[in-house]
Coordinates of C-alpha atoms in Angstrom, one line a residue:
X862 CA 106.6 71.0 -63.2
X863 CA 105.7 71.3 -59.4
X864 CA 102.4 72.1 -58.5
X865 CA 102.0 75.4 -56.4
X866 CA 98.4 75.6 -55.4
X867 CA 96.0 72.9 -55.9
X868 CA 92.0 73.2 -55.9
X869 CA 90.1 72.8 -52.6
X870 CA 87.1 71.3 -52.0
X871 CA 85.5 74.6 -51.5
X872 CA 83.4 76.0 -54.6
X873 CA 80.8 78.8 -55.9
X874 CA 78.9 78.5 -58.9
X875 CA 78.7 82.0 -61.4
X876 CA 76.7 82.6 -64.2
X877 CA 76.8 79.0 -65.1
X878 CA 81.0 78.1 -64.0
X879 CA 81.5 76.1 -61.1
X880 CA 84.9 78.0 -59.5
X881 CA 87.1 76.8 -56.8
X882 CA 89.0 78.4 -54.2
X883 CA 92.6 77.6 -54.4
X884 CA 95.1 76.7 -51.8
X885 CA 98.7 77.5 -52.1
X886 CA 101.7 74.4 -51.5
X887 CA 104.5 76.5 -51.3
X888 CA 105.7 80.0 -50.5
X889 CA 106.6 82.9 -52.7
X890 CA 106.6 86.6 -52.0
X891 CA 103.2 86.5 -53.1
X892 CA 101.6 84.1 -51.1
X893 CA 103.0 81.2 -48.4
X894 CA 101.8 77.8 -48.2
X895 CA 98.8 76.7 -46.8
X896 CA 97.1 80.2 -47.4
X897 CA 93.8 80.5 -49.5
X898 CA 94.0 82.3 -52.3
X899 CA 90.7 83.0 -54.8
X900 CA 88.4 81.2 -57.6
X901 CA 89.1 79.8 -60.8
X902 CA 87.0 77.4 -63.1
X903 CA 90.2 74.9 -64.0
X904 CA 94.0 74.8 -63.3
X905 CA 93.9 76.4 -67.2
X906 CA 93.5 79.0 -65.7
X907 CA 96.7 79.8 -63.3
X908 CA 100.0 79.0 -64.0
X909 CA 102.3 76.5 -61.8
X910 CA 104.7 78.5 -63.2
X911 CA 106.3 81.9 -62.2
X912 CA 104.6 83.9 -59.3
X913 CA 101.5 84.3 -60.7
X914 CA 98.2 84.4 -58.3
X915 CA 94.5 84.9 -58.0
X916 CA 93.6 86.8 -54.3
X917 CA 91.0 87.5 -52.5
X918 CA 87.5 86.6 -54.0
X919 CA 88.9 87.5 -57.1
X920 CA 87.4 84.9 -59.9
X921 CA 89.4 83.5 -63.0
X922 CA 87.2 81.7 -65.7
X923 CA 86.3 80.5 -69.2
X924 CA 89.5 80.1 -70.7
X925 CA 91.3 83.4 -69.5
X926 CA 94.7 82.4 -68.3
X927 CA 97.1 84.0 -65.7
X928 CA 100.7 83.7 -66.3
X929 CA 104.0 84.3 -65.3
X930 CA 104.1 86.9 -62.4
X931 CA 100.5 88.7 -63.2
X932 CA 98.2 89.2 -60.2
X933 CA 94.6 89.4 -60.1
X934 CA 93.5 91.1 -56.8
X935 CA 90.6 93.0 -55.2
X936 CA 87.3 90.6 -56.3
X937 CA 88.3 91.4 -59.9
X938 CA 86.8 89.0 -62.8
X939 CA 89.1 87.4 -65.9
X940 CA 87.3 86.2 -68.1
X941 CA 86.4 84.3 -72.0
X942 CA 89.9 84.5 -73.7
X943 CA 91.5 87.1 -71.5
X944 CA 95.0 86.8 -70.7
X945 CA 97.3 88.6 -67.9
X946 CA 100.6 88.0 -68.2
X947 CA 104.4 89.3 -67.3
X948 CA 104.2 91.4 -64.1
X949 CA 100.6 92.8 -65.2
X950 CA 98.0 93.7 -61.9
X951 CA 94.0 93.7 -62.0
X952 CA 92.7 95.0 -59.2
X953 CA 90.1 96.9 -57.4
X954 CA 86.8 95.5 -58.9
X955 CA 88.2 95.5 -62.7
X956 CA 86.7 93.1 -65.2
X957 CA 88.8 91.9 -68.3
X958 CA 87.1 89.7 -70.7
X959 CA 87.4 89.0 -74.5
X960 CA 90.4 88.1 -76.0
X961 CA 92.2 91.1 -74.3
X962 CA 96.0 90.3 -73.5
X963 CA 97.4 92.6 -70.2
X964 CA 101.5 92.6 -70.4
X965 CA 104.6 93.8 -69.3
X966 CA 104.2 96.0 -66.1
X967 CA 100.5 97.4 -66.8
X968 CA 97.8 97.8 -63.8
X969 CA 94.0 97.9 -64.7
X970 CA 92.2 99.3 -61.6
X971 CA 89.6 101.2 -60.6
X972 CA 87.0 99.4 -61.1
X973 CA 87.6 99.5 -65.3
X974 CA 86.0 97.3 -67.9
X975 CA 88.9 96.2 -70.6
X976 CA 86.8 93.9 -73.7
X977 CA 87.8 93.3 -77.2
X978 CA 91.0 92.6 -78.4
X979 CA 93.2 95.4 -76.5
X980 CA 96.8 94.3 -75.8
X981 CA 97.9 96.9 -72.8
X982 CA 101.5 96.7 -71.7
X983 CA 104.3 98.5 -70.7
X984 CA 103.7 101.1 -67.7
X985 CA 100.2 101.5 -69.2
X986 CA 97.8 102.6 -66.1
X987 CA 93.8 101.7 -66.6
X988 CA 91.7 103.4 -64.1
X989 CA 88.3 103.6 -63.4
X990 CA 87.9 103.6 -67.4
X991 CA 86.1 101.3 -70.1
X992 CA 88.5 99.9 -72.9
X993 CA 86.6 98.1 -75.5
X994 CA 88.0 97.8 -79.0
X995 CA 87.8 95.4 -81.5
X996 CA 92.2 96.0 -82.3
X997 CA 94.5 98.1 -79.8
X998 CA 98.1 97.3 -79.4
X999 CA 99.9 99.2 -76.5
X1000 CA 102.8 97.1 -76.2
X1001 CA 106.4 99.1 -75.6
X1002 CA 104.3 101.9 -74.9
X1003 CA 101.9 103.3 -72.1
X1004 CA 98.6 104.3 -72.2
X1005 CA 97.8 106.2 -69.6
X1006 CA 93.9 107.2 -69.1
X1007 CA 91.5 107.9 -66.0
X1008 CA 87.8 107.9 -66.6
X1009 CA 88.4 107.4 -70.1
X1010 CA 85.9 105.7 -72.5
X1011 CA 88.2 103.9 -75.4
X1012 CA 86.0 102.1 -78.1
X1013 CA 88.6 102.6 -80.5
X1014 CA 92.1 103.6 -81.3
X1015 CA 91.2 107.2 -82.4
X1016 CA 89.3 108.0 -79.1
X1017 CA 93.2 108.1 -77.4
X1018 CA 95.9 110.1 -78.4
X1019 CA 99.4 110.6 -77.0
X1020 CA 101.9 113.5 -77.3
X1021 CA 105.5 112.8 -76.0
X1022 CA 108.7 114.9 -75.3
X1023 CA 107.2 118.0 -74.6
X1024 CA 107.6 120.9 -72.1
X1025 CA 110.2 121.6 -69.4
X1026 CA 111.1 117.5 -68.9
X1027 CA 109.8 116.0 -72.4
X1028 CA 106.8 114.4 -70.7
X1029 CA 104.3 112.5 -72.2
X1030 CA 100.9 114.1 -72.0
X1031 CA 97.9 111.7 -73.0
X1032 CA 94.5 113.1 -74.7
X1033 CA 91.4 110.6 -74.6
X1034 CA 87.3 110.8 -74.6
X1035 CA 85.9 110.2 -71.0
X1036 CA 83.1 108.6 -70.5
X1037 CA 80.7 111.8 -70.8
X1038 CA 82.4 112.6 -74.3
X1039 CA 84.2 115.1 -73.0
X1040 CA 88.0 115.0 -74.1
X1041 CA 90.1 114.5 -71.1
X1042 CA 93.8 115.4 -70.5
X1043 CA 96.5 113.7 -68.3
X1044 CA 99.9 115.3 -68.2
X1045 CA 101.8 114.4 -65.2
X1046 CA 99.7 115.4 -62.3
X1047 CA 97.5 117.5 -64.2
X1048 CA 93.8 115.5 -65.0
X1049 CA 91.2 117.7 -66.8
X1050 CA 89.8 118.8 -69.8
X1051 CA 91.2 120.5 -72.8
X1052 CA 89.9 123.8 -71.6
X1053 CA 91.3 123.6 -67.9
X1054 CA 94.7 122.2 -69.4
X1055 CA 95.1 124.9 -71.9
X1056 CA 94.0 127.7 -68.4
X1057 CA 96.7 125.5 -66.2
X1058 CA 99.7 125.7 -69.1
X1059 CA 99.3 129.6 -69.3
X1060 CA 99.3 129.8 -65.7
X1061 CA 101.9 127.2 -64.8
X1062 CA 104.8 128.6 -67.3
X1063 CA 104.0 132.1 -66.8
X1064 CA 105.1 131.7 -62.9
X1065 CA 108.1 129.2 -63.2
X1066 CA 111.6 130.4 -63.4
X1067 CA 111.7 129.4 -67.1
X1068 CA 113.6 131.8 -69.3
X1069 CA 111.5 134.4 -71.7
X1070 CA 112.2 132.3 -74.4
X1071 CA 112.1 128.8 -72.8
X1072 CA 108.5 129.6 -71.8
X1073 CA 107.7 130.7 -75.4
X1074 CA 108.5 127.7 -76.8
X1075 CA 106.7 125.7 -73.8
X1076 CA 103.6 127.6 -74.5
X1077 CA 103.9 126.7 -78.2
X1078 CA 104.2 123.4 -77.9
X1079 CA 100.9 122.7 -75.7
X1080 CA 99.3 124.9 -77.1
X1081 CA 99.8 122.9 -80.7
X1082 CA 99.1 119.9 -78.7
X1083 CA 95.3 121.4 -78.1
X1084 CA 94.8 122.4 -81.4
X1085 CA 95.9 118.8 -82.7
X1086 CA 93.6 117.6 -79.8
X1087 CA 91.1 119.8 -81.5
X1088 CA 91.5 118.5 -84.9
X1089 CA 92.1 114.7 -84.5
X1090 CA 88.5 114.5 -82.0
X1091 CA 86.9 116.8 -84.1
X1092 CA 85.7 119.8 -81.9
X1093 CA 84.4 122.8 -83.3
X1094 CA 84.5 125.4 -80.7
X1095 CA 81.8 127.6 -82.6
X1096 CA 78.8 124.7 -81.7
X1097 CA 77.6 124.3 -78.5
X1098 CA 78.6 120.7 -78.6
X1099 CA 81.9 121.3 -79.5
X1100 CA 82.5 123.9 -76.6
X1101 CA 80.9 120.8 -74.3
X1102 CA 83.7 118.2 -75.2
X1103 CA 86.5 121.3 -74.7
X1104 CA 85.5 121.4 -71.3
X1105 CA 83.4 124.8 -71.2
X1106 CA 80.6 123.7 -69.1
X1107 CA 83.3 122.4 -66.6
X1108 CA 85.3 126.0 -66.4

């Protein structure tokens, strides 16, 4: 196996790891040879293989490995028994740690915190959010949250093939507890999302019945919403994680 980076005499120590900066020895379209790339503990941790690469003052640790064509970028941390593989990305200031395994074409950014045992692939999209369960596997399908606070599967629902182009809208508990609601580009609680539906298909050009049945179907999505995280709309705490207080 040819060696593409090797370790420079360069080094850092955190929280106990002594890390050194890599140096690439040949090109790819991710890096070219002779460039500096970030830190990592051991060559365990990056791949010779594939395009793989650690940037910036990004740091790679423990044993968390970096495979295949994942890139860690933006002073983000891998650590423990972490692994980013296929064409996964971890950037801006993210942090993965346990044993969580980042696949396929998923990007963790935003500064988000992923622990546990989540595996995250597909077009799954992390941002700015905090992922920590102890069993969550998103592989050949997307999860898709933004400020979201996932400490276990039922704090993230999906609902797919819906409305006018059988999108995917995506249902989650931010990180105030209040349920949160992403539907193309739509992002805001239940109660704005249920105000933006009625308003969005009573102006489109959607025939009467068309927009019947559109309403419907959201609509159901809510009260499943309702059900599944448990709101009661008649408590003051319930109307909080509907999204009143932000109305």
């Amino acid at each position: 196996m040819e060696r593409k980076y090797e370790l420079t005499n360069e080094s850092l120590e955190y929280k106990g790891h002594t890390l050194h900066r890599i140096k690439a020895l040949c090109d790819s379209s991710e890096f070219t040879k002779g460039s500096l790339g970030g830190w990592i503990e051991s060559e365990n941790n990056l791949s010779h293989d594939g395009k793989c690469w650690v940037h910036d003052e990004s740091m790679v640790f423990d044993n968390a490995r970096i495979r295949k064509s994942a890139q860690i970028t933006d002073n983000s941390i891998i650590c423990e028994d972490a692994v980013i593989s296929g064409n996964a990305v971890v950037r801006e200031n993210s942090r993965v740690s346990g044993d969580a395994y980042i696949c396929e074409n998923a990007s963790i950014y935003g500064a988000s915190i992923v622990s546990g045992r989540p595996i995250i692939g597909n077009n799954s999209r992390i941002i700015n959010s905090i992922v920590s369960c102890e069993f969550l596997d998103y592989r050949g399908m997307s999860i898709c949250v933004d400020d979201a606070k996932i400490l276990n599967s039922s704090d993230y629902i999906s609902f797919t093939g819906f409305g006018s182009i059988n999108r995917t809208t995506y249902m989650f508990r931010g990180q105030d507890g209040v349920v949160k609601v992403k539907c193309g580009c739509f992002r805001g609680t239940l109660k704005e999302f249920e105000n933006e539906i009625k308003h969005t298909i009573e102006w489109k050009w959607f025939t009467k019945g068309n927009k019947r049945r559109f309403l419907k179907e959201y609509l159901e999505c809510i009260r499943l919403a309702k059900i599944h995280f448990g709101i009661n709309l008649l408590t003051s705490e319930g109307r909080r994680l509907y999204g009143y207080d932000s109305c």
